[in-house]
CSV table of C-alpha atoms and ligand atoms in Angstrom, one decimal:
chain,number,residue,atom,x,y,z
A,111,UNK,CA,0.0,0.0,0.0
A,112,UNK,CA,1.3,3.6,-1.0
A,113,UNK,CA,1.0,6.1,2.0
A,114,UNK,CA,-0.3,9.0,-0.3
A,115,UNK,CA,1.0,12.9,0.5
A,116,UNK,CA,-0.1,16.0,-0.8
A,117,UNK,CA,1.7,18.1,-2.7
A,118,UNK,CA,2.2,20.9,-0.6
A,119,UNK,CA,3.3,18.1,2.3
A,120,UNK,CA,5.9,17.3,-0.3
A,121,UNK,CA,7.0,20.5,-1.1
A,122,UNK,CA,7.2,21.0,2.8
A,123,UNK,CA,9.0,17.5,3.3
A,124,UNK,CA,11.9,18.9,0.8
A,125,UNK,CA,12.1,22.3,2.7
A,126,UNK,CA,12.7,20.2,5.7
A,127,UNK,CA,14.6,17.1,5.0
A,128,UNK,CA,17.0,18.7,2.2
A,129,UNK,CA,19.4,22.0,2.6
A,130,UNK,CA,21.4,24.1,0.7
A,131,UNK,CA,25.2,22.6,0.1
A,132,UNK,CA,27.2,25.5,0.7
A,133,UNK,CA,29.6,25.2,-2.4
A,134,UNK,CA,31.2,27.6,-4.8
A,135,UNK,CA,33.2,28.2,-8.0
A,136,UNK,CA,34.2,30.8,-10.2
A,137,UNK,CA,33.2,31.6,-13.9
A,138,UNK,CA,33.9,34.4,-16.5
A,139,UNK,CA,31.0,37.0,-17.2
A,140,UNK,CA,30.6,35.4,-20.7
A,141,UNK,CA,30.1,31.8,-18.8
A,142,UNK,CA,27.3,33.4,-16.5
A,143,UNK,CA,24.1,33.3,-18.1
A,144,UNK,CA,22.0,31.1,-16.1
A,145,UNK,CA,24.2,30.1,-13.0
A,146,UNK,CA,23.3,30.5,-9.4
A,147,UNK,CA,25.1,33.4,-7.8
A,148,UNK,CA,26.6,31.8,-4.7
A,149,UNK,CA,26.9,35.1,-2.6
A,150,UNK,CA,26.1,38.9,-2.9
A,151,UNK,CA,27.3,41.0,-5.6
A,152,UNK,CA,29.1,45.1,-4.5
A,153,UNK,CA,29.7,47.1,-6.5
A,154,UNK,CA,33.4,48.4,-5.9
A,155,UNK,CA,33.4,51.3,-8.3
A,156,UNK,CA,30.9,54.7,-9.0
A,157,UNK,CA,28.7,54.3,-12.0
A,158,UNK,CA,28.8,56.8,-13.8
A,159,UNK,CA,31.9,57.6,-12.5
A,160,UNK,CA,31.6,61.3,-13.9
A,161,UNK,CA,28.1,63.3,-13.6
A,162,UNK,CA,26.2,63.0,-16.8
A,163,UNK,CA,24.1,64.7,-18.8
A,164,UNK,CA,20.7,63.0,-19.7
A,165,UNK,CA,20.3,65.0,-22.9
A,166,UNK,CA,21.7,67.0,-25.7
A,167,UNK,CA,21.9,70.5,-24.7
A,168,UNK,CA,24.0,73.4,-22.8
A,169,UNK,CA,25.4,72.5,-19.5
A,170,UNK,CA,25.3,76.0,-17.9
A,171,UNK,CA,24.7,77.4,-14.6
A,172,UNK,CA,21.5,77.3,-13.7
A,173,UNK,CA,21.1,80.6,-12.1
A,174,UNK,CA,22.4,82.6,-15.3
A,175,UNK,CA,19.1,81.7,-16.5
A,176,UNK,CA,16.4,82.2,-14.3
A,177,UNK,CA,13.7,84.4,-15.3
A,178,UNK,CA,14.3,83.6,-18.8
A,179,UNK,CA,11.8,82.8,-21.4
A,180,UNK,CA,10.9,82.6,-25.2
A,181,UNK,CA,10.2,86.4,-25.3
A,182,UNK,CA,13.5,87.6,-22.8
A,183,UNK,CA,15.9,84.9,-23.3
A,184,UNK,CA,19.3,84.5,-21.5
A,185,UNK,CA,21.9,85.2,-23.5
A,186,UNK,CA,25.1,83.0,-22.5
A,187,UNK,CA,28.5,83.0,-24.4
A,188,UNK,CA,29.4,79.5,-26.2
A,189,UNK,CA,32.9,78.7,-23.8
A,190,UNK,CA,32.9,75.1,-26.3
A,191,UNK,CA,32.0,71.6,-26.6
A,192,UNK,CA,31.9,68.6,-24.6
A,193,UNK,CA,33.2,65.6,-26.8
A,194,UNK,CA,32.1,61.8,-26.0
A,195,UNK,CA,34.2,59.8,-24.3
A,196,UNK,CA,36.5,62.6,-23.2
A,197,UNK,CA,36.5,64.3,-19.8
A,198,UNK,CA,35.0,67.8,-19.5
A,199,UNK,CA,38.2,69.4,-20.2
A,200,UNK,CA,36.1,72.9,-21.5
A,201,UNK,CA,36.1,75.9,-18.3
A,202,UNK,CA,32.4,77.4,-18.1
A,203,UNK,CA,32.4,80.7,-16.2
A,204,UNK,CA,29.5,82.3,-15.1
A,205,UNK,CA,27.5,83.6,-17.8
A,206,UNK,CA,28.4,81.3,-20.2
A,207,UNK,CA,27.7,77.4,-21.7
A,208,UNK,CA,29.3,74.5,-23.4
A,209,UNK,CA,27.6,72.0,-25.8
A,210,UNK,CA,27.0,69.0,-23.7
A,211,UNK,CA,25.7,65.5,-25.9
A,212,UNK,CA,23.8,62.7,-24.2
A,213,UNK,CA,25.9,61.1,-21.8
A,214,UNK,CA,28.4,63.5,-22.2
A,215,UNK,CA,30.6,65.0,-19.0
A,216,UNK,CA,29.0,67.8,-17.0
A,217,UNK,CA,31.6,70.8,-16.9
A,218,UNK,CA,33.1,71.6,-13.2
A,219,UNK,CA,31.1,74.5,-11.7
A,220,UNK,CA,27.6,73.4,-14.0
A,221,UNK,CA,25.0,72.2,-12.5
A,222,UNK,CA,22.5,71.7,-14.9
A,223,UNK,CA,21.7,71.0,-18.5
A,224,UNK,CA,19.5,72.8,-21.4
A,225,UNK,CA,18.0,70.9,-23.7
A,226,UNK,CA,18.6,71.7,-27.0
A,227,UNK,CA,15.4,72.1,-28.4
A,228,UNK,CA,15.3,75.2,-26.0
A,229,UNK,CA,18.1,76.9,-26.7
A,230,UNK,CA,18.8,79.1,-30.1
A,231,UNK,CA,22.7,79.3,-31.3
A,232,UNK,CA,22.6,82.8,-32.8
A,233,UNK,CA,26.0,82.2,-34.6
A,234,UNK,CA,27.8,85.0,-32.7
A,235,UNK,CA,29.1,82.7,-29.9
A,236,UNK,CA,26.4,83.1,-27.9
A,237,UNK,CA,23.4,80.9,-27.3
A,238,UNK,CA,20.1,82.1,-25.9
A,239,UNK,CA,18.2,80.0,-23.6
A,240,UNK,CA,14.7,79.9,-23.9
A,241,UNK,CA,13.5,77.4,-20.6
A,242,UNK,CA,15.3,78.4,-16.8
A,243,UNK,CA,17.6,75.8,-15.3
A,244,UNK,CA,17.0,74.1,-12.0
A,245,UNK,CA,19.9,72.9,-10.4
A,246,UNK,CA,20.0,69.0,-11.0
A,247,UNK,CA,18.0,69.4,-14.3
A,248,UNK,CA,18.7,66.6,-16.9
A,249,UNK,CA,22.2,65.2,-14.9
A,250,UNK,CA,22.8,61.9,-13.7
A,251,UNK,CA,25.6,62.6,-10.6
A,252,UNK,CA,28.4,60.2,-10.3
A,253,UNK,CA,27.7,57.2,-8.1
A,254,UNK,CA,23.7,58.0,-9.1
A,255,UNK,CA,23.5,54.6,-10.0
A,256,UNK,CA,26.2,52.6,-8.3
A,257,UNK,CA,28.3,53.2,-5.5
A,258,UNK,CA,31.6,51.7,-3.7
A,259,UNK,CA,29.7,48.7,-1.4
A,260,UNK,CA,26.1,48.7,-2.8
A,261,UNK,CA,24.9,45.3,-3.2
A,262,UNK,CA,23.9,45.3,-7.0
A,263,UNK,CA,22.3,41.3,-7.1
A,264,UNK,CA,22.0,39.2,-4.0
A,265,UNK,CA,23.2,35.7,-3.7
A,266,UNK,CA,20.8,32.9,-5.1
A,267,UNK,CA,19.7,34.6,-8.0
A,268,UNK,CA,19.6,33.0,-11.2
A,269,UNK,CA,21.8,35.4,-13.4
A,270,UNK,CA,19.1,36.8,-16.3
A,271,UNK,CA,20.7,38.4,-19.0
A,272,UNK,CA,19.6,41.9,-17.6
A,273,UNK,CA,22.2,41.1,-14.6
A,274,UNK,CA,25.3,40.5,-16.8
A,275,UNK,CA,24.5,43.5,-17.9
A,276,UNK,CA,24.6,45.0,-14.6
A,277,UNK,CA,28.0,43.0,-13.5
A,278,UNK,CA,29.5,44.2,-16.8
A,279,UNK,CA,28.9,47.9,-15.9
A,280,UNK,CA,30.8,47.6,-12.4
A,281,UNK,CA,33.4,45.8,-14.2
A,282,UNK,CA,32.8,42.3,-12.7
A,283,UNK,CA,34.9,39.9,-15.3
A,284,UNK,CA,34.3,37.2,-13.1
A,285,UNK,CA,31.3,35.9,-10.8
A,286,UNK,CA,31.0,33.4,-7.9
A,287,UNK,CA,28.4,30.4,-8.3
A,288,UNK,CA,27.0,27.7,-7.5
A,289,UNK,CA,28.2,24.3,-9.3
A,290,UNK,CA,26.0,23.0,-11.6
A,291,UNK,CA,24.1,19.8,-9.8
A,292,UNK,CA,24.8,16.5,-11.4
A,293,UNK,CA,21.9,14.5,-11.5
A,294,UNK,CA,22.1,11.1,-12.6
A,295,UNK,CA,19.3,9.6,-14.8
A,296,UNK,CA,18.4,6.2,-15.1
A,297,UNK,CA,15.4,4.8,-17.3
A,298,UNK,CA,14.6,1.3,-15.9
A,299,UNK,CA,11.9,-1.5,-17.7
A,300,UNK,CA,12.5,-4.7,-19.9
A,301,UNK,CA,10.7,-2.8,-22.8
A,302,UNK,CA,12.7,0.1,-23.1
A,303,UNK,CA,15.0,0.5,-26.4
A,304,UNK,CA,17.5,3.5,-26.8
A,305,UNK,CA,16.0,6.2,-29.4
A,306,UNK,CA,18.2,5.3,-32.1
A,307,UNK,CA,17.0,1.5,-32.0
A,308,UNK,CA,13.2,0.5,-33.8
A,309,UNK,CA,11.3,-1.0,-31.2
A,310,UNK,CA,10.9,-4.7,-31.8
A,311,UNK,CA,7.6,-6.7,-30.9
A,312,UNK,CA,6.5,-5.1,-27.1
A,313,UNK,CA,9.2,-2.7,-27.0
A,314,UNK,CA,9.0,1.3,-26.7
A,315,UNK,CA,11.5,3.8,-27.1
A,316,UNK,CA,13.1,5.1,-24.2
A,317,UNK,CA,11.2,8.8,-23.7
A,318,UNK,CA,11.9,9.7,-20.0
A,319,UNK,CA,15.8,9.7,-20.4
A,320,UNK,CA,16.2,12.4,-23.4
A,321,UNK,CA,12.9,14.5,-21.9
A,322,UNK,CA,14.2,14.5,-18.1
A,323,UNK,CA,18.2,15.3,-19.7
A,324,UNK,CA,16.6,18.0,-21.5
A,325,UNK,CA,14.5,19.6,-18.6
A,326,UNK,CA,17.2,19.2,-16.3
A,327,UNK,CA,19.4,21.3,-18.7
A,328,UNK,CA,16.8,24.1,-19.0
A,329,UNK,CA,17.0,24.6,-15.5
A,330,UNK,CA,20.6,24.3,-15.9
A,331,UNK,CA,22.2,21.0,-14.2
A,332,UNK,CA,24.0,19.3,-15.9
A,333,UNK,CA,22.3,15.9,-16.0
A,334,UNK,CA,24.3,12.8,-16.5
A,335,UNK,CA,22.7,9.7,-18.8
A,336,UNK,CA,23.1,6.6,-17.1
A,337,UNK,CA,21.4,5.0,-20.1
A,338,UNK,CA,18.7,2.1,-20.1
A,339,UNK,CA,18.3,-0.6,-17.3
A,340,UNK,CA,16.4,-3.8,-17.2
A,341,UNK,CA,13.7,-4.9,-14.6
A,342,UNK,CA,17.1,-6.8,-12.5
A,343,UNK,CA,17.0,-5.3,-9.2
A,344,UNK,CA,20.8,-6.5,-8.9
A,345,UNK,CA,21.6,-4.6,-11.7
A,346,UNK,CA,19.4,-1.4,-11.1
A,347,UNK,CA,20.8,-1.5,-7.5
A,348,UNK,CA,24.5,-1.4,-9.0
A,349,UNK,CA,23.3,1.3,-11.3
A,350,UNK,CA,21.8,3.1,-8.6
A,351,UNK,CA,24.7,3.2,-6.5
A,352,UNK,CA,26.5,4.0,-9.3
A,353,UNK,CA,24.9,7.0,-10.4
A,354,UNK,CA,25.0,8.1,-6.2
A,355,UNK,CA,28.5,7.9,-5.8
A,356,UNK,CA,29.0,10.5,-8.8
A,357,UNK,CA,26.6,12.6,-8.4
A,358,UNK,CA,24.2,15.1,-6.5
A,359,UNK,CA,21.0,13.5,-7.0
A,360,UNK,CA,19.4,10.2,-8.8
A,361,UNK,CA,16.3,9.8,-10.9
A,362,UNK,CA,15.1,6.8,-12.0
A,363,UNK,CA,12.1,6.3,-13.8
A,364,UNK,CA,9.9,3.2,-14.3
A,365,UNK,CA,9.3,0.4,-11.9
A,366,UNK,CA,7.9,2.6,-8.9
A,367,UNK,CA,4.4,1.4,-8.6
A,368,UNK,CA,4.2,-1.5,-5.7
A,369,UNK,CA,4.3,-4.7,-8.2
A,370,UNK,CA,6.5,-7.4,-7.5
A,371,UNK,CA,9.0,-6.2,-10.2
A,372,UNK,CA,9.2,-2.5,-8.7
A,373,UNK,CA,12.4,-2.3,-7.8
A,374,UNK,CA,13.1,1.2,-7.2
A,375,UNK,CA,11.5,1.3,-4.1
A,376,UNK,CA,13.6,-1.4,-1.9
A,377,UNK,CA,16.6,-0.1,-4.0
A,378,UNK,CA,16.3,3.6,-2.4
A,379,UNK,CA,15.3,2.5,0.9
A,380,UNK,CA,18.4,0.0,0.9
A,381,UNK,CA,20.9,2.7,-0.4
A,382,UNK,CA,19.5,5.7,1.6
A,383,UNK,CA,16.2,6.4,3.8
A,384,UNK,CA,12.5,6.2,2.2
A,385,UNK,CA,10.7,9.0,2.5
A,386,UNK,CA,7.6,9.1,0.4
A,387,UNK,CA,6.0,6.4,-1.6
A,388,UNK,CA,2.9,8.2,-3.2
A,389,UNK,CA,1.3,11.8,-4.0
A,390,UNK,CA,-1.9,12.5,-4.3
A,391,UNK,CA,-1.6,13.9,-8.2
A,392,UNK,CA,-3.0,12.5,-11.1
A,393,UNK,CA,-1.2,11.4,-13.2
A,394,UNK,CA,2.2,10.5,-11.0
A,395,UNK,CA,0.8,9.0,-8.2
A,396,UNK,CA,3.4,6.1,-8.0
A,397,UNK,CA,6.8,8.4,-6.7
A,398,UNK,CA,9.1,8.1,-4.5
A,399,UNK,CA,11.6,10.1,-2.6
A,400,UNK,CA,14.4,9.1,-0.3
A,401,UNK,CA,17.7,10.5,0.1
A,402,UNK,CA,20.7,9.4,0.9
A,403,UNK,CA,22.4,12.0,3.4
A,404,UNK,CA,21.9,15.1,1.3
A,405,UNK,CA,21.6,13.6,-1.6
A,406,UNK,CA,18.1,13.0,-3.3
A,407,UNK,CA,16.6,9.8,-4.9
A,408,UNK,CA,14.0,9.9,-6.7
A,409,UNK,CA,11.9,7.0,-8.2
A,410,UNK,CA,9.2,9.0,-11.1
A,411,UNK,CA,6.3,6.8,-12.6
A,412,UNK,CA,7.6,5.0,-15.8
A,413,UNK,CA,4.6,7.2,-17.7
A,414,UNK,CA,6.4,9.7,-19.5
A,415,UNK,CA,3.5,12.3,-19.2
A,416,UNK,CA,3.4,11.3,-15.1
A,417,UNK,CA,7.4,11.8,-15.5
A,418,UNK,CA,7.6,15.1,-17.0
A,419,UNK,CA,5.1,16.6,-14.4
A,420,UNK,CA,6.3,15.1,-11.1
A,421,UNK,CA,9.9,16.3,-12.4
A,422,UNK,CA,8.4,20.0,-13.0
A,423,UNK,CA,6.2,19.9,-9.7
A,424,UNK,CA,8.5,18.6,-7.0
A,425,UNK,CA,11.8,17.7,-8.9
A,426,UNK,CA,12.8,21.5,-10.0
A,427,UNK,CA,11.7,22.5,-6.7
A,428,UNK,CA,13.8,19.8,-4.8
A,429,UNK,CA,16.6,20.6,-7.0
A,430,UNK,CA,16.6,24.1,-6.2
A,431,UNK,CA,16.3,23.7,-2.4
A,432,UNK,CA,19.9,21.9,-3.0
A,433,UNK,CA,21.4,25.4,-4.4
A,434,UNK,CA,19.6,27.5,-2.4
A,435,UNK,CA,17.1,29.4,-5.3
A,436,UNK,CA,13.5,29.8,-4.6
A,437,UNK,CA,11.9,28.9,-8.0
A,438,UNK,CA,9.3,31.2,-9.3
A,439,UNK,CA,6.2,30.5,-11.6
A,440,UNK,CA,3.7,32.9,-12.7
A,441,UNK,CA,0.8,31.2,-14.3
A,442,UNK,CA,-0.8,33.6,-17.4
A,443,UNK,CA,-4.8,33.4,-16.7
A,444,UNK,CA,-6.7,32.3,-19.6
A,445,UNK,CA,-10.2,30.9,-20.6
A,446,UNK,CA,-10.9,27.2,-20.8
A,447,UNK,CA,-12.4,26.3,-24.0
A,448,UNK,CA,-14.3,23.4,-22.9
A,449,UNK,CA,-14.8,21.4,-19.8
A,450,UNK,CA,-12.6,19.5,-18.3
A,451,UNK,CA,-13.6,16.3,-15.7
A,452,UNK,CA,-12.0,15.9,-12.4
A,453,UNK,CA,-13.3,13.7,-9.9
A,454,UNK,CA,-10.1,12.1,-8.3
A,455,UNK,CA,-9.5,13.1,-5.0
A,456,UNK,CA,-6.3,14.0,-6.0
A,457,UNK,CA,-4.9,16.8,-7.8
A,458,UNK,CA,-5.2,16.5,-11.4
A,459,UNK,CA,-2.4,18.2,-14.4
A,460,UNK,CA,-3.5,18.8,-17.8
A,461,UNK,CA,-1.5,19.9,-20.7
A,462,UNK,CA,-2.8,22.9,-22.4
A,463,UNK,CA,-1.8,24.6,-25.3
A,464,UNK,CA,-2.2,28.9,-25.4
A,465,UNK,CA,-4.7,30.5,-28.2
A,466,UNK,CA,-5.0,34.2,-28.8
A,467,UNK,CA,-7.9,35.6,-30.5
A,468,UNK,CA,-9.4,39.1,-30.3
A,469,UNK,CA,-6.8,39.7,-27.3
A,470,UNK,CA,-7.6,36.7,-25.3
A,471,UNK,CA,-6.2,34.1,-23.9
A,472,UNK,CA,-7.4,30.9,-24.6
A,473,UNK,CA,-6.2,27.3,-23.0
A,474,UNK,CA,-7.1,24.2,-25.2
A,475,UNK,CA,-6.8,21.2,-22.8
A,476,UNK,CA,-5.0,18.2,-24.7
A,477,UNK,CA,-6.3,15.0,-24.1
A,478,UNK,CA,-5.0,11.5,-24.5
A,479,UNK,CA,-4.5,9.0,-22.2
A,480,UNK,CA,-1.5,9.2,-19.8
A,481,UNK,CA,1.5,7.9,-20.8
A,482,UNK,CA,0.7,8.9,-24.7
A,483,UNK,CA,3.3,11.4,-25.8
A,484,UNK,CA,0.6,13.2,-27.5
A,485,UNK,CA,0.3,15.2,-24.8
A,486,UNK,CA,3.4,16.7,-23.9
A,487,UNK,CA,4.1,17.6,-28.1
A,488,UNK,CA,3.2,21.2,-28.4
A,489,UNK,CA,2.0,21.6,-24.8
A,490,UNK,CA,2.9,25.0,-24.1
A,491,UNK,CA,1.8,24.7,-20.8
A,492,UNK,CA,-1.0,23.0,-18.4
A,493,UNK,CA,-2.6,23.7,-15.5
A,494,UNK,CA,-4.0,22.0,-12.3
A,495,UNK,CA,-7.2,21.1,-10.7
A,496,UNK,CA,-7.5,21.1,-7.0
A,497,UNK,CA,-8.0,17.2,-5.5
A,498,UNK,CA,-11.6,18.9,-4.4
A,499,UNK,CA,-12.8,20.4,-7.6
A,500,UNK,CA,-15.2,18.5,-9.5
A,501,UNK,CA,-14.5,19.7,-13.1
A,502,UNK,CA,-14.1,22.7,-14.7
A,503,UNK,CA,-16.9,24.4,-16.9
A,504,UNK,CA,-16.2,25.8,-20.3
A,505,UNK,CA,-15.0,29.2,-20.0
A,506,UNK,CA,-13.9,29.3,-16.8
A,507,UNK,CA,-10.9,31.4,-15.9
A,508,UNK,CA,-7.8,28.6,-15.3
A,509,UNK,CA,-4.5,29.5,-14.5
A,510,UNK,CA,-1.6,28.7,-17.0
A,511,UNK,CA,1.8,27.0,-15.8
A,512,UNK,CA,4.5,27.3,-18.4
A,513,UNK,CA,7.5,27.6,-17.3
B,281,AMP,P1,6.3,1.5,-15.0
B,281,AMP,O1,6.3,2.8,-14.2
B,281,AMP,O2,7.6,0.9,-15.1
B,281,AMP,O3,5.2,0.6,-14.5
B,281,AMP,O4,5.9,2.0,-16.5
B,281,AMP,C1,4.6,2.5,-16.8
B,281,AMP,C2,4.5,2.7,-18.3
B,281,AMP,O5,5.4,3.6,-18.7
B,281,AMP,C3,4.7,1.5,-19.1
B,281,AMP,O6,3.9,1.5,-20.2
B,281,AMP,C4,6.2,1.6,-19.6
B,281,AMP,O7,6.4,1.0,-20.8
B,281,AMP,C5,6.3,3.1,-19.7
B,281,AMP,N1,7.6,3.6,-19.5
B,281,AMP,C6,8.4,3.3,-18.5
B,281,AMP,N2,9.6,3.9,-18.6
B,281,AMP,C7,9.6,4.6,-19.8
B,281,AMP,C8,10.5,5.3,-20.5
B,281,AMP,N3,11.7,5.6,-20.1
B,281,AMP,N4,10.1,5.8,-21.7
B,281,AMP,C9,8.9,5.6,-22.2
B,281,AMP,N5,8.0,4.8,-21.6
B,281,AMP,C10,8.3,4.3,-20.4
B,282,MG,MG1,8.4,-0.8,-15.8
């Protein structure tokens, strides 16, 4: 008999049982993309380092123009040019102006800018301003942005593109992360062939090994193919330990219902400590978890549509409680377009797949049988019926998982 848990008293069995491995390494800016940072991020330098101006224009002293105005302009004398990518080597003396570009250096003693569009160069080597300056008008001050000891992105966060950005402006060539988990997968079942093999008489390809590799590399371990095992529980056990010794976490899939030939169950309890045999979802009721020190095992239903969600649902989320990153979701709400049946007492996935028309979002549930691969081809996302709900009607507002 399976003792069935929830899946929030799984998620709250991960929190509990598993922790963060305090472990680090090093990698170039340009190796980044995607990696855990493994502490906080300071800046060390001001950005800008020079105060700015936010537009083309005059930098000028703001009180040589107040009062001024399209009818009684000030009239300032030109004292030169700011260039890009120089320092603001021109002197402004009172009463007077320099040509500032976007992002060019403020002159000493300015302390505003002019945009150009208010301004009028009357060729004489003056310039009449047409708007008054207020001090701070159109600058950026040095350190505006940045400063010496400002955290700029706190440890755990998954670095975005956006944030290379941000380490390449304070001049961070190299970051500190987290290493990539290796997690070992193992496909298990008499009937399994490799992909590259034509399934004889009773045989299927093996789907859960390339799908589980593949999701395990979106969310950026580095998953290790431990290839195809048959129903032997010597052999799976040898496999098992195998794939332990070498790496951060195990999954095997297949054989983890309660039949006679369902190995994976004794296997992780022998090499570890059993912790779950069953959740309450539908489909992937038949899972285990057990762990051996640290180190998760985890036994997903042989189903490769039961696979791929208990991997998204409580896989990602156990993974990321070993690195220390809180994984984040946001469903997109869209409209059913028919009803969907629930009657399980357990909490039901479907795959949808996203429709726009007229500006709204529609979800097309896909259905097919469990464990037909139908389901998961052009999913682009599914969504989830609570263990209470009877059924959703047509047109009812679902919620949309797809990341
Ligand atoms: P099991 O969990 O071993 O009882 O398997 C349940 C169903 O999933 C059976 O129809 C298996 O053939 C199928 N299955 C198990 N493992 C895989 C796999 N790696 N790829 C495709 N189908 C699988
Ligand atoms: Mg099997």
């Amino acid at each position: 008999m399976l003792e069935v848990k929830t899946p929030e008293e799984v998620l709250r069995l991960i929190e509990k049982v598993f922790y963060p491995a305090d472990r680090s390494e090093t990698v170039s800016l340009a190796e980044a993309l995607g990696r855990v940072l493994a502490e906080d991020v300071s800046a060390e330098e001001y950005v800008p380092d020079f105060d700015r101006s936010t537009v083309d224009g005059y930098a000028l002293h703001a009180k040589d123009t107040f009062g001024c105005s399209d009818a009684i302009p000030a009239i300032l004398n030109l004292a030169g040019e700011v260039k890009m990518g120089e320092g603001a080597a021109v002197r402004v003396p009172r009463d007077a102006c320099a040509y500032v570009p976007t992002g060019g250096a403020i002159p000493e003693g300015c302390d505003c800018a002019v945009m150009i569009e208010y301004t009028e160069d009357y060729g004489d080597g003056t310039i009449g301003i047409l708007k008054p300056g207020v001090p701070g008008m159109n600058l950026i001050f040095r350190g505006d942005d940045v400063f010496p000891g400002k955290t700029v992105l706190c440890a755990s966060r998954v670095l975005a593109p956006q944030d290379i950005g941000a380490l390449a402006a304070i001049g961070k060539t190299q970051v500190s992360v987290r290493p990539r988990l290796r997690v070992g997968v193992i496909s298990t079942g008499y009937e399994l062939v490799p992909v590259d093999r034509k399934p004889g008489p009773g045989q299927v390809r093996d789907v859960n090994s390339p799908m589980l590799t593949a999701l395990l590399k979106e969310f950026g371990a580095e998953p290790v193919d431990f290839g195809i095992v048959v129903d032997d529980e010597k052999l799976l056990r040898e496999k098992t330990l195998d794939a332990a010794e070498n790496c951060d976490a195990v999954i095997l899939s297949g054989g983890s219902s309660a039949g006679v030939k369902d190995a994976a169950c004794r296997i992780i309890g022998e090499l570890g400590e059993l912790l779950l045999h069953g959740i309450a979802i539908k489909p992937g009721k038949p899972t285990i978890l057990g762990r051996a020190g640290n180190k998760p095992l985890i036994g997903l239903p042989g189903h490769p549509v039961a696979a791929f969600f208990v991997a998204k649902l409580f896989v990602l989320p156990l993974l990321a409680r070993l690195e220390g990153r809180t994984l984040r979701s946001w469903p997109v709400r869209a409209e059913l377009s028919e009803s969907l049946n629930a009657n399980h007492g357990r909490m039901q996935m479907n795959a949808c797949r996203l429709a726009e028309e007229d500006g709204k979002l529609t979800a097309v549930p896909i259905r097919s049988k469990s464990g037909l691969i139908t389901q998961l081809a052009g999913a682009d996302g599914y969504l989830m019926i609570d263990r209470d709900c009877e059924g959703l009607p047509k047109n009812s507002e679902v919620e949309i998982y797809w990341q």
